[in-house]
């Protein structure tokens, strides 16, 4: 089978039309363009047939600056296609955007790519030393608002050393009034383009050699109102028709002008073979000798079409040459419409066959887009679908998946619904635009069609690929919705079907591998693979895979304690999403939730609340239930950290509502863990006891029901079980139950270390320190608390310590004394970090103002705080508050000054301060002094 490349660049679109000798030179207009174009850009806007394009082509042939030309067509509304032509046009005048590829957005984001091309052009021209000219013809075919918006921005920042002409049949949707006010635009419209009486005489009598008397010239001028195409048509019929003598004929070029009669008068005067040629070839968008021969083969002698085309062109019969070699031509649009109208009248039974033969020739000669267009014009749905499937398979094999996605998206959905292959591509097109609901709809349709489609010999690769892509799509949807077990299962199935050499498909392989490594406890390898997945999916335009890889990379970095790197990944992802041209706020919600979790772990509660609230704000479209569920769980933890237990309960209730909607056992388990942990942190165990019964928990033997728990949550269950043992043992004074907690936690430490789960490592060591403290094993307590602090300090983990409240305060005071008595060692956590934790536990923010006497009522007594101090320390604190010196305190209490200093040192440590003034402020705030 021949190689079918992606839709090629048509060089004829990048060439100005050839100006024929019969063209009437518009010297005044050419001078107007040349003089005015340096003042800004030029807009030439008029109905068809007023010579806009040929006028500019004549100017382009005379101007001194290099000229790049682009003729637009309706397919250029697809920005993927348009961007390719814009770059090709610029390269024709040696403006290369390619060297900026590393700065341009990936090709999957066509809108951003367009903006970057235009911005690069602005910057390149701003630093240029000479002028270049750009001509964009047929602008009226563009109806893509993203292009209008980007081009308006370009015109607002129009650079020096660039000359631009836009040719259009209707004014574009630009802020023209603003451009006129700024005098940054020169306009040429119908009144300037219409032939004057003198130009009409020159055209008819000199160029057409009709030798008409002045009154006839004037009559034709008045009837055509200077409309050039009308004059061309009339001139061809003169001498063979009484048309100009018929009253009531309007030739003004208005939308309701009937050309069929005029063209019929012209055609009827031509030899019959020429008429037949014109009629049958009128179905072609572009005319080429061999193509014309192919469609005419059943009707006329083959091999003469190129000669006929040349004769018609040089006879000025509404043919435009598309290249300087005169191989490709195009009929004037109005002339072609009239010809097709006559073809349908005379040979209605031939029209479909002509289109099909044109489609056949284009398919054989590697012109896929034209082949598809002709098949569509023939209304042959089966052929159209067959061709599109064929081109799609080839595009995918050659890593041009996005090109074919763009083409399929333009097809009527009723046609797509008949093909499993095209339904699958449409599904991916929707998902790559982050329209997940539509993507899921088309995946289901593709799956049903694929199951009902039988495959014949030689089509195994196609069958495997479609099933692989459907399964990969289902995997992506499952991953996005948080169902990682299903995602991994389907992704593994897809990998067995998808070709490994295909970059687009390989993106899924890397994402799957990264997620699997993460779940299997290999985070470092998972990070490396996901970073590769991000690069590869970015290069291949697989945006859905890229965003899932980004989010999971950030979450793994967060789990492994690399909070700064995680924040960088999340921040860069938000920047990407904010500049994207498609609604993808569902991803924003997930990222905001993860960023909020990081700030919560660091006890930066205001920032945490800001991001967690943004994750579920109503403005976000297509929010995901699993994300809202997780976010409310985190908000519950945040309010508990603030001591707002009522609001914490409300957030758990909201999470429970989302859990009911999701109908997922995993959500119920997460909710139960959060609820039980919240209660245990309050040193209560009622809810936890009920939870323990569900898992058949026996304090003597531990858990006996982990079989149904996903591996990723088993650590959470063991931590919670150990916490339950600690709290319950503390409440009932059962040292053996506390020992059970230490037994489970000591076993858990090694797997947590190997898995790199930093926050769980910290919590496990914290719980061990608390347990050993209850058991009066000071050295073990110090060892585990030190391990927790050393792990936590580099990335600023605080909340895991602060959650433990007064119990952690006691441990930190002991540890501060241990730090003071120990020799400096690089493995020890810093005193400032320990002091900061003590300060947050006991004093709140460090910049609390000193209360003015009598300004407000005294603060409520913090009974938990009072328990930290001995009776003698409380006496010293009261005297300190009255401004007593050390000597005065020693005298009042009948103790030595050194003893006073020792008491003050203990007070400072317990309050988390370092000066007498700070001690007074904190003690007053906590209600410790009156």
Coordinates of C-alpha atoms in Angstrom, one line a residue, residues 21-369:
X21 CA -1.7 40.6 -20.4
X22 CA -5.4 41.5 -20.8
X23 CA -5.4 42.9 -17.3
X24 CA -6.3 46.6 -17.1
X25 CA -3.5 48.2 -15.1
X26 CA -4.9 50.2 -12.1
X27 CA -2.0 52.5 -11.7
X28 CA -3.7 54.9 -9.3
X29 CA -4.8 52.0 -7.0
X30 CA -1.3 50.4 -7.1
X31 CA 0.2 53.8 -6.1
X32 CA -2.4 54.1 -3.3
X33 CA -1.4 50.7 -2.0
X34 CA 2.4 51.5 -2.2
X35 CA 2.1 54.9 -0.5
X36 CA -0.5 53.9 2.1
X37 CA 0.8 50.5 3.3
X38 CA 3.6 52.0 5.3
X39 CA 1.1 53.8 7.5
X40 CA -0.3 50.5 8.8
X41 CA -2.1 47.5 7.4
X42 CA -4.4 47.6 4.4
X43 CA -7.9 46.2 4.2
X44 CA -9.3 45.6 0.7
X45 CA -12.9 44.7 1.0
X46 CA -15.5 44.3 -1.7
X47 CA -18.0 41.7 -3.2
X48 CA -16.7 39.1 -5.6
X49 CA -15.8 40.2 -9.1
X50 CA -14.2 43.6 -8.4
X51 CA -10.6 42.5 -9.2
X52 CA -9.3 42.7 -5.6
X53 CA -6.9 39.8 -5.9
X54 CA -5.5 40.7 -9.3
X55 CA -5.0 44.3 -8.2
X56 CA -2.9 43.2 -5.3
X57 CA -1.1 40.6 -7.4
X58 CA -0.1 43.4 -9.8
X59 CA 1.1 45.5 -6.9
X60 CA 3.1 42.5 -5.5
X61 CA 4.8 42.1 -8.9
X62 CA 6.0 45.7 -8.8
X63 CA 6.9 46.4 -5.1
X64 CA 10.5 46.3 -3.9
X65 CA 10.0 44.4 -0.6
X66 CA 9.7 40.6 -0.5
X67 CA 6.1 39.5 -0.6
X68 CA 4.6 36.4 1.0
X69 CA 1.1 35.3 -0.2
X70 CA -1.5 33.1 1.4
X71 CA -4.9 32.3 -0.1
X72 CA -7.3 31.0 2.6
X73 CA -10.0 28.4 2.3
X74 CA -12.6 27.0 4.6
X75 CA -10.4 24.3 6.0
X76 CA -8.2 27.0 7.5
X77 CA -10.8 27.5 10.2
X78 CA -9.0 24.5 11.7
X79 CA -6.1 26.2 13.5
X80 CA -3.9 23.1 13.2
X81 CA -4.0 23.6 9.4
X82 CA -3.9 27.3 9.5
X83 CA -0.8 27.4 11.7
X84 CA 1.1 25.2 9.2
X85 CA 0.2 27.6 6.3
X86 CA 1.1 30.7 8.3
X87 CA 4.5 29.3 9.0
X88 CA 5.0 28.2 5.4
X89 CA 4.1 31.6 4.2
X90 CA 6.6 33.3 6.5
X91 CA 9.3 30.8 5.5
X92 CA 8.8 31.9 1.9
X93 CA 10.3 35.3 2.8
X94 CA 12.9 33.8 5.1
X95 CA 11.1 34.5 8.4
X96 CA 11.6 31.2 10.3
X97 CA 9.6 30.5 13.4
X98 CA 11.1 27.1 13.7
X99 CA 14.1 28.2 15.7
X100 CA 11.7 29.3 18.4
X101 CA 10.0 25.8 18.6
X102 CA 11.3 25.3 22.2
X103 CA 9.4 28.5 23.2
X104 CA 6.2 27.7 21.3
X105 CA 3.4 25.8 22.9
X106 CA 3.0 22.2 21.8
X107 CA 1.1 21.6 18.7
X108 CA -1.9 20.1 20.5
X109 CA -2.8 23.6 21.7
X110 CA -3.4 25.2 18.3
X111 CA -4.8 28.5 19.7
X112 CA -1.7 29.1 21.8
X113 CA 0.5 28.0 18.9
X114 CA -1.2 30.7 16.7
X115 CA -0.7 33.3 19.4
X116 CA 3.0 32.4 19.7
X117 CA 3.5 32.5 15.9
X118 CA 2.0 36.0 15.7
X119 CA 3.9 37.2 18.8
X120 CA 7.2 35.8 17.3
X121 CA 6.4 37.7 14.1
X122 CA 5.8 40.9 16.0
X123 CA 9.1 40.5 17.9
X124 CA 11.1 39.5 14.8
X125 CA 9.8 42.5 12.7
X126 CA 10.4 44.9 15.6
X127 CA 14.1 44.2 15.4
X128 CA 14.3 43.9 11.6
X129 CA 16.3 46.3 9.3
X130 CA 14.2 46.1 6.2
X131 CA 10.5 45.7 5.1
X132 CA 8.6 42.6 4.1
X133 CA 5.1 42.3 2.8
X134 CA 2.3 39.8 3.6
X135 CA -0.9 39.3 1.6
X136 CA -3.8 37.2 3.0
X137 CA -6.5 36.6 0.5
X138 CA -10.1 35.3 0.9
X139 CA -10.2 36.3 4.6
X140 CA -14.0 36.1 4.6
X141 CA -13.8 32.3 4.7
X142 CA -12.6 32.5 8.3
X143 CA -15.3 32.1 10.9
X144 CA -13.2 30.8 13.8
X145 CA -13.4 33.4 16.6
X146 CA -10.1 32.3 18.0
X147 CA -8.3 33.4 14.9
X148 CA -10.2 36.7 14.8
X149 CA -9.2 37.3 18.4
X150 CA -5.6 36.4 17.9
X151 CA -5.4 38.5 14.7
X152 CA -7.0 41.5 16.4
X153 CA -4.3 41.3 19.1
X154 CA -1.7 41.1 16.3
X155 CA -3.1 44.2 14.6
X156 CA -3.2 46.1 17.9
X157 CA 0.5 45.5 18.3
X158 CA 1.3 45.8 14.6
X159 CA 5.1 46.0 14.2
X160 CA 7.3 48.2 12.1
X161 CA 9.0 46.9 9.0
X162 CA 5.9 44.8 8.1
X163 CA 3.5 45.6 5.3
X164 CA 0.2 43.7 5.4
X165 CA -2.8 43.5 3.0
X166 CA -6.0 41.7 3.9
X167 CA -8.3 40.8 0.9
X168 CA -11.9 39.9 1.8
X169 CA -15.4 39.9 0.4
X170 CA -16.8 41.3 3.7
X171 CA -15.4 43.4 6.5
X172 CA -13.8 41.1 9.1
X173 CA -15.1 41.2 12.7
X174 CA -12.2 43.5 13.9
X175 CA -12.7 46.7 15.9
X176 CA -12.4 48.7 12.7
X177 CA -13.6 51.9 14.3
X178 CA -10.7 51.8 16.7
X179 CA -8.2 51.2 13.9
X180 CA -9.7 54.1 11.9
X181 CA -9.5 56.4 14.9
X182 CA -5.8 55.4 15.3
X183 CA -5.3 55.9 11.6
X184 CA -3.5 52.5 11.6
X185 CA -5.5 51.1 8.7
X186 CA -6.0 52.1 5.0
X187 CA -9.1 50.8 3.3
X188 CA -10.1 50.2 -0.3
X189 CA -13.7 49.3 -1.0
X190 CA -16.1 48.8 -3.9
X191 CA -16.3 52.5 -5.0
X192 CA -12.5 52.6 -5.5
X193 CA -12.3 49.2 -7.1
X194 CA -15.2 49.6 -9.6
X195 CA -14.1 50.5 -13.1
X196 CA -14.4 54.1 -14.0
X197 CA -15.9 55.0 -17.4
X198 CA -12.4 55.4 -18.9
X199 CA -11.3 52.1 -17.5
X200 CA -14.5 50.5 -18.9
X201 CA -13.7 51.9 -22.3
X202 CA -10.1 50.7 -22.1
X203 CA -11.2 47.2 -21.0
X204 CA -13.9 46.7 -23.7
X205 CA -12.2 48.4 -26.7
X206 CA -8.5 48.0 -26.1
X207 CA -8.2 44.8 -24.1
X208 CA -11.3 43.0 -25.6
X209 CA -10.9 44.8 -28.9
X210 CA -14.7 45.2 -29.3
X211 CA -14.6 48.7 -31.0
X212 CA -17.8 49.8 -29.2
X213 CA -19.1 53.4 -29.7
X214 CA -19.0 55.7 -26.7
X215 CA -22.7 55.4 -26.0
X216 CA -22.5 51.6 -25.8
X217 CA -19.6 51.8 -23.5
X218 CA -21.4 54.3 -21.3
X219 CA -24.5 52.1 -21.4
X220 CA -22.5 49.0 -20.2
X221 CA -20.8 51.1 -17.6
X222 CA -24.1 52.2 -16.2
X223 CA -25.6 48.7 -16.3
X224 CA -22.6 47.1 -14.6
X225 CA -21.8 50.0 -12.3
X226 CA -18.2 49.3 -13.0
X227 CA -18.4 45.6 -11.8
X228 CA -15.5 44.0 -13.5
X229 CA -16.8 40.4 -13.7
X230 CA -20.1 41.7 -15.2
X231 CA -18.2 43.5 -17.9
X232 CA -16.2 40.4 -18.6
X233 CA -19.3 38.3 -19.0
X234 CA -21.1 40.9 -21.1
X235 CA -18.0 41.4 -23.4
X236 CA -18.0 37.6 -24.1
X237 CA -21.7 37.7 -25.2
X238 CA -21.5 40.8 -27.3
X239 CA -22.0 40.3 -31.0
X240 CA -23.8 37.0 -30.3
X241 CA -26.6 38.2 -28.1
X242 CA -28.9 41.1 -27.8
X243 CA -28.4 41.1 -24.0
X244 CA -27.3 44.7 -23.7
X245 CA -30.4 45.9 -25.5
X246 CA -32.7 44.2 -23.1
X247 CA -34.2 46.5 -20.5
X248 CA -34.4 45.7 -16.8
X249 CA -31.2 43.6 -16.7
X250 CA -29.1 44.4 -13.6
X251 CA -25.5 43.6 -13.5
X252 CA -24.4 45.4 -10.4
X253 CA -22.8 42.4 -8.6
X254 CA -25.4 42.3 -5.8
X255 CA -26.1 39.0 -4.1
X256 CA -29.3 38.3 -6.1
X257 CA -27.7 38.8 -9.5
X258 CA -28.5 35.9 -11.8
X259 CA -25.5 34.9 -13.8
X260 CA -26.9 31.7 -15.3
X261 CA -28.4 33.5 -18.3
X262 CA -25.2 35.4 -19.1
X263 CA -23.0 32.3 -18.8
X264 CA -25.5 30.3 -20.9
X265 CA -25.2 32.9 -23.6
X266 CA -21.4 32.6 -23.5
X267 CA -21.4 28.8 -23.3
X268 CA -23.9 28.4 -26.1
X269 CA -21.6 30.2 -28.5
X270 CA -18.7 27.8 -27.8
X271 CA -18.0 24.5 -29.7
X272 CA -19.9 21.6 -28.2
X273 CA -16.8 19.7 -27.0
X274 CA -15.7 22.8 -25.1
X275 CA -19.1 23.1 -23.5
X276 CA -19.0 19.5 -22.4
X277 CA -15.5 20.0 -21.0
X278 CA -16.6 23.0 -19.0
X279 CA -19.7 21.5 -17.6
X280 CA -18.2 18.2 -16.5
X281 CA -15.0 19.7 -15.1
X282 CA -17.0 22.3 -13.2
X283 CA -17.3 19.9 -10.3
X284 CA -13.5 20.2 -9.6
X285 CA -12.2 22.6 -7.0
X286 CA -8.9 22.8 -8.8
X287 CA -8.3 21.7 -12.4
X288 CA -5.2 19.7 -13.6
X289 CA -4.9 18.0 -16.9
X290 CA -4.6 14.3 -15.8
X291 CA -7.3 14.8 -13.2
X292 CA -9.6 16.2 -15.9
X293 CA -8.7 13.3 -18.2
X294 CA -9.6 10.8 -15.5
X295 CA -13.1 12.1 -14.8
X296 CA -13.8 12.7 -18.6
X297 CA -12.6 9.2 -19.7
X298 CA -16.1 7.7 -20.1
X299 CA -17.2 10.8 -22.2
X300 CA -14.4 12.0 -24.4
X301 CA -10.9 11.3 -25.7
X302 CA -8.3 11.1 -22.9
X303 CA -5.1 13.2 -23.0
X304 CA -6.4 16.5 -24.3
X305 CA -7.4 18.2 -21.1
X306 CA -4.1 20.0 -20.5
X307 CA -4.3 21.6 -24.0
X308 CA -7.9 22.6 -23.5
X309 CA -7.1 24.2 -20.2
X310 CA -4.4 26.3 -21.7
X311 CA -6.7 27.4 -24.6
X312 CA -9.4 28.4 -22.2
X313 CA -7.0 30.2 -19.9
X314 CA -5.4 32.3 -22.7
X315 CA -8.9 33.0 -24.1
X316 CA -9.7 34.7 -20.8
X317 CA -12.6 32.3 -20.1
X318 CA -12.8 32.7 -16.3
X319 CA -9.8 30.6 -15.5
X320 CA -7.1 31.5 -12.9
X321 CA -3.7 29.9 -13.1
X322 CA -2.6 28.6 -9.7
X323 CA 1.1 28.2 -10.5
X324 CA 3.6 29.9 -12.8
X325 CA 3.9 26.7 -14.9
X326 CA 0.2 26.8 -15.7
X327 CA -0.4 23.2 -14.6
X328 CA -3.2 23.9 -12.1
X329 CA -6.1 26.2 -12.6
X330 CA -9.3 27.2 -11.0
X331 CA -12.6 28.5 -12.4
X332 CA -13.9 31.8 -11.3
X333 CA -16.3 31.0 -8.4
X334 CA -19.3 32.6 -10.0
X335 CA -18.6 31.0 -13.4
X336 CA -18.1 27.6 -11.7
X337 CA -21.4 27.9 -9.9
X338 CA -23.2 28.7 -13.1
X339 CA -21.5 25.7 -14.9
X340 CA -22.5 23.3 -12.1
X341 CA -26.1 24.6 -12.3
X342 CA -26.2 23.8 -16.0
X343 CA -24.5 20.5 -15.4
X344 CA -27.3 19.5 -12.9
X345 CA -29.9 20.5 -15.5
X346 CA -28.5 18.8 -18.5
X347 CA -26.8 15.7 -17.1
X348 CA -28.2 15.1 -13.6
X349 CA -27.4 11.3 -13.7
X350 CA -23.7 12.0 -14.3
X351 CA -22.9 14.3 -11.4
X352 CA -22.4 11.7 -8.8
X353 CA -20.2 9.6 -11.1
X354 CA -18.0 12.6 -11.8
X355 CA -17.4 13.3 -8.2
X356 CA -16.6 9.7 -7.5
X357 CA -14.0 9.5 -10.3
X358 CA -12.5 12.7 -9.0
X359 CA -12.3 11.2 -5.5
X360 CA -10.8 8.0 -7.0
X361 CA -8.0 10.0 -8.8
X362 CA -7.2 12.1 -5.8
X363 CA -7.0 9.0 -3.6
X364 CA -4.6 7.3 -6.0
X365 CA -2.4 10.5 -6.2
X366 CA -2.0 11.1 -2.5
X367 CA -4.5 14.0 -2.2
X368 CA -6.5 12.7 0.8
X369 CA -8.4 15.8 1.7

